[in-house]
Short mmCIF file of C-alpha atoms and ligand atoms in Angstrom, two decimals:
data_model
loop_
_atom_site.label_atom_id
_atom_site.label_comp_id
_atom_site.label_asym_id
_atom_site.label_seq_id
_atom_site.Cartn_x
_atom_site.Cartn_y
_atom_site.Cartn_z
CA UNK E 336 83.60 86.65 104.85
CA UNK E 337 87.04 87.42 103.53
CA UNK E 338 88.17 90.99 104.05
CA UNK E 339 89.84 93.39 101.65
CA UNK E 340 91.08 96.72 102.96
CA UNK E 341 91.09 99.32 100.21
CA UNK E 342 93.03 102.53 100.60
CA UNK E 343 92.30 105.35 98.15
CA UNK E 344 94.93 108.04 97.67
CA UNK E 345 94.34 111.76 97.24
CA UNK E 346 94.10 111.76 93.45
CA UNK E 347 91.50 108.96 93.66
CA UNK E 348 89.29 111.24 95.77
CA UNK E 349 90.17 114.64 94.33
CA UNK E 350 86.62 115.52 93.22
CA UNK E 351 83.06 114.19 92.86
CA UNK E 352 83.87 112.38 89.64
CA UNK E 353 86.69 110.49 91.34
CA UNK E 354 84.36 109.65 94.26
CA UNK E 355 82.00 108.04 91.74
CA UNK E 356 84.79 105.84 90.38
CA UNK E 357 85.74 104.86 93.92
CA UNK E 358 82.17 103.90 94.82
CA UNK E 359 81.89 101.76 91.71
CA UNK E 360 85.12 99.95 92.55
CA UNK E 361 84.05 99.31 96.14
CA UNK E 362 80.62 98.06 95.16
CA UNK E 363 82.06 95.63 92.65
CA UNK E 364 83.46 93.45 95.39
CA UNK E 365 81.62 92.99 98.67
CA UNK E 366 84.86 91.90 100.33
CA UNK E 367 86.04 95.52 100.18
CA UNK E 368 84.80 96.19 103.67
CA UNK E 369 87.21 98.64 105.24
CA UNK E 370 88.04 101.74 103.28
CA UNK E 371 90.90 104.09 104.13
CA UNK E 372 90.70 107.46 102.33
CA UNK E 373 93.31 110.19 101.94
CA UNK E 374 92.38 113.87 101.80
CA UNK E 375 91.40 115.17 98.34
CA UNK E 376 94.54 115.50 96.23
CA UNK E 377 95.25 117.44 93.08
CA UNK E 378 92.51 117.59 90.45
CA UNK E 379 95.06 118.65 87.83
CA UNK E 380 98.82 119.24 87.77
CA UNK E 381 98.79 122.80 89.14
CA UNK E 382 96.07 122.27 91.69
CA UNK E 383 96.83 122.17 95.44
CA UNK E 384 96.33 119.15 97.68
CA UNK E 385 94.03 119.70 100.64
CA UNK E 386 96.81 118.64 103.02
CA UNK E 387 99.05 121.37 101.59
CA UNK E 388 96.23 123.91 101.99
CA UNK E 389 95.90 122.89 105.62
CA UNK E 390 99.63 123.30 106.26
CA UNK E 391 99.41 126.72 104.67
CA UNK E 392 96.37 127.62 106.78
CA UNK E 393 98.28 126.64 109.88
CA UNK E 394 101.28 128.80 108.95
CA UNK E 395 99.11 131.81 108.16
CA UNK E 396 96.93 131.53 111.26
CA UNK E 397 99.86 130.96 113.59
CA UNK E 398 101.54 134.11 112.25
CA UNK E 399 98.26 136.00 112.62
CA UNK E 400 98.08 136.60 108.87
CA UNK E 401 94.64 136.60 107.25
CA UNK E 402 93.89 133.13 106.01
CA UNK E 403 90.34 133.60 104.78
CA UNK E 404 91.08 133.18 101.04
CA UNK E 405 92.74 129.84 101.66
CA UNK E 406 89.99 128.86 104.06
CA UNK E 407 87.39 129.48 101.34
CA UNK E 408 89.33 127.27 98.93
CA UNK E 409 89.40 124.53 101.53
CA UNK E 410 85.68 124.77 102.30
CA UNK E 411 84.68 124.92 98.62
CA UNK E 412 86.55 121.75 97.72
CA UNK E 413 84.40 119.74 100.12
CA UNK E 414 81.18 121.62 99.41
CA UNK E 415 81.61 121.01 95.68
CA UNK E 416 82.09 117.30 96.26
CA UNK E 417 78.95 117.04 98.42
CA UNK E 418 76.84 119.13 96.07
CA UNK E 419 77.87 117.20 92.96
CA UNK E 420 77.29 113.88 94.68
CA UNK E 421 73.91 115.18 95.90
CA UNK E 422 74.74 114.27 99.46
CA UNK E 423 72.70 115.58 102.26
CA UNK E 424 75.41 116.32 104.80
CA UNK E 425 75.56 119.53 106.74
CA UNK E 426 79.28 120.27 106.76
CA UNK E 427 78.87 123.62 108.54
CA UNK E 428 79.28 122.30 112.09
CA UNK E 429 82.51 120.55 111.01
CA UNK E 430 83.92 123.69 109.41
CA UNK E 431 82.85 125.84 112.38
CA UNK E 432 84.62 123.50 114.76
CA UNK E 433 87.84 123.44 112.71
CA UNK E 434 87.83 127.22 112.36
CA UNK E 435 87.20 127.66 116.06
CA UNK E 436 90.12 125.36 116.79
CA UNK E 437 92.27 127.22 114.31
CA UNK E 438 91.53 130.55 116.00
CA UNK E 439 92.26 129.03 119.38
CA UNK E 440 95.64 127.80 118.20
CA UNK E 441 95.77 124.10 117.36
CA UNK E 442 98.65 121.79 116.55
CA UNK E 443 99.82 121.45 112.99
CA UNK E 444 99.17 117.72 113.14
CA UNK E 445 95.58 118.17 114.25
CA UNK E 446 94.86 120.68 111.51
CA UNK E 447 96.48 118.64 108.73
CA UNK E 448 94.52 115.54 109.80
CA UNK E 449 91.20 117.28 109.14
CA UNK E 450 91.66 116.70 105.39
CA UNK E 451 91.28 112.94 105.73
CA UNK E 452 88.77 113.30 108.59
CA UNK E 453 86.29 115.28 106.48
CA UNK E 454 86.87 113.11 103.44
CA UNK E 455 86.13 110.09 105.60
CA UNK E 456 82.88 111.62 106.84
CA UNK E 457 81.78 112.35 103.26
CA UNK E 458 82.87 109.01 101.83
CA UNK E 459 81.16 107.02 104.58
CA UNK E 460 77.91 108.86 103.90
CA UNK E 461 78.26 108.33 100.16
CA UNK E 462 78.92 104.60 100.54
CA UNK E 463 76.49 104.01 103.41
CA UNK E 464 79.35 102.64 105.54
CA UNK E 465 79.99 103.40 109.21
CA UNK E 466 82.44 106.22 109.95
CA UNK E 467 85.19 105.32 112.40
CA UNK E 468 87.33 108.22 113.58
CA UNK E 469 90.96 107.04 113.39
CA UNK E 470 91.64 108.80 116.70
CA UNK E 471 89.68 105.93 118.30
CA UNK E 472 91.52 103.03 116.62
CA UNK E 473 95.00 104.23 115.61
CA UNK E 474 97.24 104.91 118.59
CA UNK E 475 100.61 106.56 118.88
CA UNK E 476 103.01 106.30 121.81
CA UNK E 477 104.56 109.34 123.43
CA UNK E 478 107.58 109.03 121.16
CA UNK E 479 105.36 109.35 118.03
CA UNK E 480 105.71 105.69 117.18
CA UNK E 481 102.70 103.48 116.62
CA UNK E 482 101.37 101.65 119.65
CA UNK E 483 100.83 98.44 117.71
CA UNK E 484 99.35 96.37 120.48
CA UNK E 485 96.68 98.89 121.41
CA UNK E 486 95.94 99.74 117.77
CA UNK E 487 95.53 96.16 116.55
CA UNK E 488 93.31 95.35 119.51
CA UNK E 489 91.10 98.36 118.77
CA UNK E 490 90.91 97.54 115.07
CA UNK E 491 89.92 93.93 115.76
CA UNK E 492 87.16 95.18 118.06
CA UNK E 493 86.06 97.72 115.46
CA UNK E 494 85.77 94.93 112.87
CA UNK E 495 83.45 93.02 115.17
CA UNK E 496 81.23 96.07 115.59
CA UNK E 497 81.14 97.19 111.96
CA UNK E 498 80.92 94.97 108.93
CA UNK E 499 81.66 97.90 106.62
CA UNK E 500 83.47 101.06 107.65
CA UNK E 501 85.47 104.05 106.48
CA UNK E 502 88.57 104.78 108.59
CA UNK E 503 90.44 107.93 107.51
CA UNK E 504 94.16 107.59 106.78
CA UNK E 505 97.16 109.59 107.99
CA UNK E 506 96.29 110.20 111.66
CA UNK E 507 95.58 108.72 115.05
CA UNK E 508 95.84 109.88 118.64
CA UNK E 509 98.49 109.83 121.38
CA UNK E 510 98.15 108.78 125.04
CA UNK E 511 96.81 112.24 125.91
CA UNK E 512 94.18 111.97 123.18
CA UNK E 513 95.92 114.53 120.99
CA UNK E 514 95.85 114.02 117.22
CA UNK E 515 99.10 112.78 115.69
CA UNK E 516 99.91 112.19 112.03
CA UNK E 517 102.30 109.96 110.14
CA UNK E 518 104.83 111.47 107.74
CA UNK E 519 103.59 112.70 104.34
CA UNK E 520 101.89 110.04 102.28
CA UNK E 521 101.16 108.22 105.53
CA UNK E 522 97.70 107.13 104.42
CA UNK E 523 99.45 104.11 102.85
CA UNK E 524 100.75 103.20 106.26
CA UNK E 525 97.31 103.61 107.86
CA UNK E 526 95.86 101.27 105.23
CA UNK E 527 98.49 98.63 105.98
CA UNK E 528 97.85 98.93 109.73
CA UNK E 529 94.10 98.57 109.24
CA UNK E 530 94.71 95.54 106.96
CA UNK E 531 96.69 93.88 109.70
CA UNK E 532 94.30 94.88 112.47
CA UNK E 533 91.25 93.41 110.76
CA UNK E 534 93.25 90.43 109.43
CA UNK E 535 92.51 91.19 105.80
CA UNK E 536 93.41 88.72 103.08
CA UNK E 537 94.45 91.58 100.79
CA UNK E 538 95.47 95.21 101.11
CA UNK E 539 94.54 97.15 97.99
CA UNK E 540 96.24 100.47 97.48
CA UNK E 541 94.37 102.49 94.86
CA UNK E 542 96.30 105.31 93.23
CA UNK E 543 96.73 106.97 89.83
CA UNK E 544 99.19 104.53 88.26
CA UNK E 545 98.77 100.86 87.43
CA UNK E 546 101.62 99.69 89.63
CA UNK E 547 105.39 99.58 89.28
CA UNK E 548 107.41 99.59 86.11
CA UNK E 549 110.76 97.84 85.73
CA UNK E 550 112.46 101.21 85.15
CA UNK E 551 111.65 104.90 85.20
CA UNK E 552 109.64 105.67 82.00
CA UNK E 553 111.28 109.10 81.87
CA UNK E 554 114.58 107.33 81.27
CA UNK E 555 113.68 104.06 79.52
CA UNK E 556 111.12 103.93 76.69
CA UNK E 557 108.11 101.79 77.59
CA UNK E 558 109.60 99.77 80.43
CA UNK E 559 107.94 96.49 81.27
CA UNK E 560 105.15 96.45 83.84
CA UNK E 561 105.90 94.50 87.03
CA UNK E 562 103.04 92.11 87.79
CA UNK E 563 104.49 90.75 91.01
CA UNK E 564 107.33 91.72 93.30
CA UNK E 565 108.40 90.45 96.71
CA UNK E 566 108.45 92.66 99.81
CA UNK E 567 112.19 92.24 99.93
CA UNK E 568 112.75 93.24 96.32
CA UNK E 569 110.62 96.30 96.87
CA UNK E 570 112.77 97.29 99.83
CA UNK E 571 115.89 96.86 97.73
CA UNK E 572 114.28 98.90 95.00
CA UNK E 573 113.12 101.58 97.38
CA UNK E 574 114.55 104.13 94.96
CA UNK E 575 111.79 103.07 92.63
CA UNK E 576 108.66 102.96 94.75
CA UNK E 577 109.13 106.58 95.73
CA UNK E 578 105.95 108.50 95.10
CA UNK E 579 103.81 105.38 94.66
CA UNK E 580 103.87 103.73 98.07
CA UNK E 581 105.08 105.10 101.41
CA UNK E 582 108.30 103.27 102.13
CA UNK E 583 107.14 102.05 105.54
CA UNK E 584 103.80 100.75 104.31
CA UNK E 585 104.95 97.19 103.87
CA UNK E 586 106.07 96.66 107.46
CA UNK E 587 102.66 96.14 109.14
CA UNK E 588 101.64 93.53 106.57
CA UNK E 589 104.93 91.68 105.96
CA UNK E 590 104.85 89.61 109.12
CA UNK E 591 101.24 88.62 108.47
CA UNK E 592 101.91 87.75 104.83
CA UNK E 593 99.09 90.01 103.64
CA UNK E 594 99.72 90.90 99.97
CA UNK E 595 99.51 94.50 98.79
CA UNK E 596 97.95 95.17 95.41
CA UNK E 597 98.70 98.51 93.78
CA UNK E 598 95.77 99.46 91.53
CA UNK E 599 94.77 102.39 89.37
CA UNK E 600 91.45 104.08 90.19
CA UNK E 601 91.37 105.56 86.69
CA UNK E 602 92.00 102.20 85.00
CA UNK E 603 90.63 99.57 87.39
CA UNK E 604 90.75 96.87 84.70
CA UNK E 605 94.56 97.09 84.62
CA UNK E 606 96.25 94.27 86.44
CA UNK E 607 98.27 96.33 88.92
CA UNK E 608 101.34 95.18 90.83
CA UNK E 609 101.09 92.63 93.59
CA UNK E 610 103.60 92.79 96.44
CA UNK E 611 103.94 89.41 98.11
CA UNK E 612 106.10 87.39 100.44
CA UNK E 613 107.24 84.85 97.89
CA UNK E 614 106.87 84.15 94.22
CA UNK E 615 107.21 80.63 92.93
CA UNK E 616 110.39 80.18 90.96
CA UNK E 617 108.48 78.78 88.02
CA UNK E 618 106.70 82.06 87.62
CA UNK E 619 109.97 83.94 87.24
CA UNK E 620 109.95 85.12 83.72
CA UNK E 621 112.65 87.72 83.94
CA UNK E 622 116.17 87.68 85.25
CA UNK E 623 115.80 91.04 86.93
CA UNK E 624 112.71 92.60 88.42
CA UNK E 625 113.74 96.19 88.06
CA UNK E 626 116.46 98.77 87.82
CA UNK E 627 116.25 102.07 89.63
CA UNK E 628 118.58 104.68 90.92
CA UNK E 629 119.05 107.98 92.61
CA UNK E 630 121.36 110.94 92.10
CA UNK E 631 123.03 113.28 94.57
CA UNK E 632 125.40 111.17 96.59
CA UNK E 633 128.96 111.86 97.74
CA UNK E 634 131.60 109.42 98.84
CA UNK E 635 134.19 109.86 101.53
CA UNK E 636 137.09 107.55 100.67
CA UNK E 637 139.29 106.62 103.59
CA UNK E 638 142.54 104.69 103.22
CA UNK E 639 144.60 103.30 106.05
CA UNK E 640 146.95 100.37 105.84
CA UNK E 641 145.91 97.60 108.23
CA UNK E 642 142.80 99.41 109.35
CA UNK E 643 141.18 96.07 110.18
CA UNK E 644 143.77 95.56 112.90
CA UNK E 645 142.36 98.50 114.80
CA UNK E 646 139.33 97.20 116.69
CA UNK E 647 137.86 100.66 117.22
CA UNK E 648 138.32 101.94 113.64
CA UNK E 649 134.80 101.41 112.35
CA UNK E 650 133.18 102.39 115.63
CA UNK E 651 134.96 105.73 115.67
CA UNK E 652 133.84 106.52 112.13
CA UNK E 653 130.26 105.56 112.90
CA UNK E 654 130.30 107.72 116.04
CA UNK E 655 131.43 110.70 114.02
CA UNK E 656 128.56 110.22 111.59
CA UNK E 657 126.12 109.76 114.44
CA UNK E 658 127.31 112.87 116.24
CA UNK E 659 126.80 114.86 113.06
CA UNK E 660 123.34 113.41 112.36
CA UNK E 661 124.47 111.85 109.13
CA UNK E 662 122.72 108.78 107.75
CA UNK E 663 124.90 106.35 105.87
CA UNK E 664 123.59 104.87 102.61
CA UNK E 665 126.29 102.23 102.03
CA UNK E 666 129.80 101.40 103.17
CA UNK E 667 131.77 99.27 100.69
CA UNK E 668 135.26 98.38 101.87
CA UNK E 669 138.47 96.60 100.93
CA UNK E 670 141.35 95.44 103.07
CA UNK E 671 142.90 98.87 103.52
CA UNK E 672 140.14 101.21 102.46
CA UNK E 673 136.60 102.16 103.23
CA UNK E 674 134.06 104.29 101.37
CA UNK E 675 131.22 106.09 103.04
CA UNK E 676 128.41 106.72 100.60
CA UNK E 677 126.18 109.50 101.87
CA UNK E 678 123.27 111.41 100.36
CA UNK E 679 124.30 115.00 99.68
CA UNK E 680 121.42 116.37 101.76
CA UNK E 681 123.04 114.97 104.92
CA UNK E 682 126.53 116.24 104.12
CA UNK E 683 125.52 119.77 103.22
CA UNK E 684 127.72 122.21 105.13
CA UNK E 685 129.20 119.33 107.12
CA UNK E 686 131.60 117.56 104.74
CA UNK E 687 134.67 119.44 105.92
CA UNK E 688 133.83 119.06 109.60
CA UNK E 689 133.26 115.33 109.25
CA UNK E 690 136.46 114.81 107.29
CA UNK E 691 138.47 116.75 109.84
CA UNK E 692 136.98 114.71 112.66
CA UNK E 693 137.85 111.48 110.83
CA UNK E 694 141.41 112.77 110.35
CA UNK E 695 141.68 113.56 114.04
CA UNK E 696 140.18 110.35 115.40
CA UNK E 697 141.39 107.61 113.06
CA UNK E 698 144.45 109.20 111.49
CA UNK E 699 143.96 107.80 107.96
CA UNK E 700 146.73 107.60 105.35
CA UNK E 701 144.46 109.51 103.01
CA UNK E 702 140.93 110.84 102.93
CA UNK E 703 139.18 112.27 99.87
CA UNK E 704 135.73 113.46 98.97
CA UNK E 705 134.14 112.46 95.68
CA UNK E 706 130.94 114.22 94.60
CA UNK E 707 128.44 113.78 91.77
CA UNK E 708 127.85 110.12 92.44
CA UNK E 709 124.66 108.33 91.46
CA UNK E 710 123.61 104.90 92.61
CA UNK E 711 121.88 102.40 90.38
CA UNK E 712 120.26 99.34 91.95
CA UNK E 713 119.61 96.24 89.89
CA UNK E 714 117.22 93.97 91.72
CA UNK E 715 115.85 90.53 90.98
CA UNK E 716 114.93 87.57 93.14
CA UNK E 717 116.02 85.23 90.35
CA UNK E 718 119.52 86.71 90.24
CA UNK E 719 120.33 84.36 93.12
CA UNK E 720 120.07 81.35 90.82
CA UNK E 721 121.41 82.88 87.64
CA UNK E 722 125.07 82.55 86.85
CA UNK E 723 126.28 85.48 84.83
CA UNK E 724 123.90 88.20 86.04
CA UNK E 725 126.80 90.36 87.20
CA UNK E 726 128.71 89.69 83.99
CA UNK E 727 125.71 90.94 82.04
CA UNK E 728 125.44 94.01 84.20
CA UNK E 729 129.10 94.96 83.93
CA UNK E 730 129.35 94.32 80.22
CA UNK E 731 126.19 96.39 79.61
CA UNK E 732 127.87 99.33 81.31
CA UNK E 733 131.28 98.71 79.76
CA UNK E 734 129.88 98.51 76.24
CA UNK E 735 128.47 102.00 76.74
CA UNK E 736 131.78 103.32 78.02
CA UNK E 737 130.43 103.82 81.55
CA UNK E 738 132.97 103.65 84.31
CA UNK E 739 131.78 101.87 87.46
CA UNK E 740 133.07 103.76 90.48
CA UNK E 741 131.99 101.22 93.07
CA UNK E 742 130.04 98.01 93.45
CA UNK E 743 127.90 97.03 96.41
CA UNK E 744 126.17 93.71 96.82
CA UNK E 745 123.85 92.99 99.71
CA UNK E 746 123.90 89.64 101.47
CA UNK E 747 120.47 88.85 100.02
CA UNK E 748 122.18 88.31 96.65
CA UNK E 749 119.17 89.73 94.96
CA UNK E 750 120.61 93.12 94.29
CA UNK E 751 123.72 94.74 92.96
CA UNK E 752 124.24 98.45 93.34
CA UNK E 753 126.72 100.32 91.24
CA UNK E 754 127.97 103.84 91.79
CA UNK E 755 128.55 105.87 88.64
CA UNK E 756 129.35 109.46 87.84
CA UNK E 757 126.08 111.39 87.70
CA UNK E 758 126.68 112.29 84.04
CA UNK E 759 126.34 108.55 83.27
CA UNK E 760 123.19 107.98 85.35
CA UNK E 761 120.49 107.88 82.68
CA UNK E 762 122.63 106.11 80.10
CA UNK E 763 123.64 103.60 82.78
CA UNK E 764 120.03 102.74 83.59
CA UNK E 765 119.15 102.45 79.91
CA UNK E 766 122.07 100.20 79.10
CA UNK E 767 121.44 97.90 82.08
CA UNK E 768 117.74 97.64 81.29
CA UNK E 769 118.54 96.80 77.68
CA UNK E 770 121.27 94.37 78.70
CA UNK E 771 118.73 92.33 80.63
CA UNK E 772 115.84 92.64 78.17
CA UNK E 773 114.81 89.64 76.17
CA UNK E 774 115.14 90.89 72.61
N1 LIG B 1508 97.15 113.59 102.92
C1 LIG B 1508 98.44 113.21 103.39
C2 LIG B 1508 99.52 113.77 102.49
O1 LIG B 1508 99.24 114.48 101.55
C3 LIG B 1508 98.56 111.74 103.60
C4 LIG B 1508 98.30 110.88 102.40
O2 LIG B 1508 97.84 111.36 101.37
O3 LIG B 1508 98.55 109.67 102.47
O4 LIG B 1508 100.67 113.54 102.73
#
């Protein structure tokens, strides 16, 4: 039978009512055989996620501060779920074990993983599926990276042993058997790894929105819903997916061509957004797939006549960035100039040092720092075949009096990124979106 792996995020499993919705969804399609839950998330806007409670518990316990109030909150969340679902599980031994470990002094990763672990135990009982501890199928190497070979082998074996199973997200174990976790939101990544390991035909990612929109609804009124997007477009639009899908979650499934379907647990009838390898040209209804951007960038502009005659020029600049732990976002250049576009968070307290080092090592004719830059990415697989997409983009900005500070186009030809002054960010997105809308 075909296999669907369904991952349910924290808001989808925040309380008993959400568990009921999840069960209904799973039972509607027998192909939903492997379920990857997150820890309970927020029930309402000012609630606290279980994972955050666990981080807090760790901080309090490791500083020998009384943590009992927080502990009670943690325990009650799960007890409430079990009571309201009328489940007959004795959670006490689980809590006793976690508390004993906490007293003994455990790792932060172990403690934070218990949120998904317990939710997995409860969900498997509620669904009548087997429970598979992720420590036994999700393996990390010593350097905290996934041991793909070992993991995929274990997951394939697990699929032979269990027709239906719940495998908690977010964690696995290292070569010493210690619990390790992915970065925050890593349940998405676990789901993708399970999908690949069991050779699923679809990876469903259930969350609290019905997929991606072509622009941020806080900026553009009622942006169009994106029904389908390619993996590559999503990467280019990574500014957009933030908060919906972990930005590494596509990697395990890309090479296998397993589509990801983003769905809304609270509105399961909504179509969702499908992330796929390729979309047939005929189905391309729109010239662009989406427009998204991010604020808080700075640019270091370096000018030096005939810099391309110096073989070591670029290497020296890259080494300076590397030595200062600075990640580069983009590097547009012209014959005698080069711009380093860097997120402000990396330059904080380091801008002067870096500029001085560049002065010392490459002796530029001039070097300046420009702040308050925002980047806007316009992405669309059909831009490759459309003549005039850039003209449309530039005239949309020009007609709103927005000055383009820089232009970056990737070799994929499916995206154009413009740098604008941050004061023009929202208006820039609105005017581009409108410029490409069919009205
Ligand atoms: N519970 C973890 C977090 O809050 C992982 C996840 O939800 O995917 O980051």
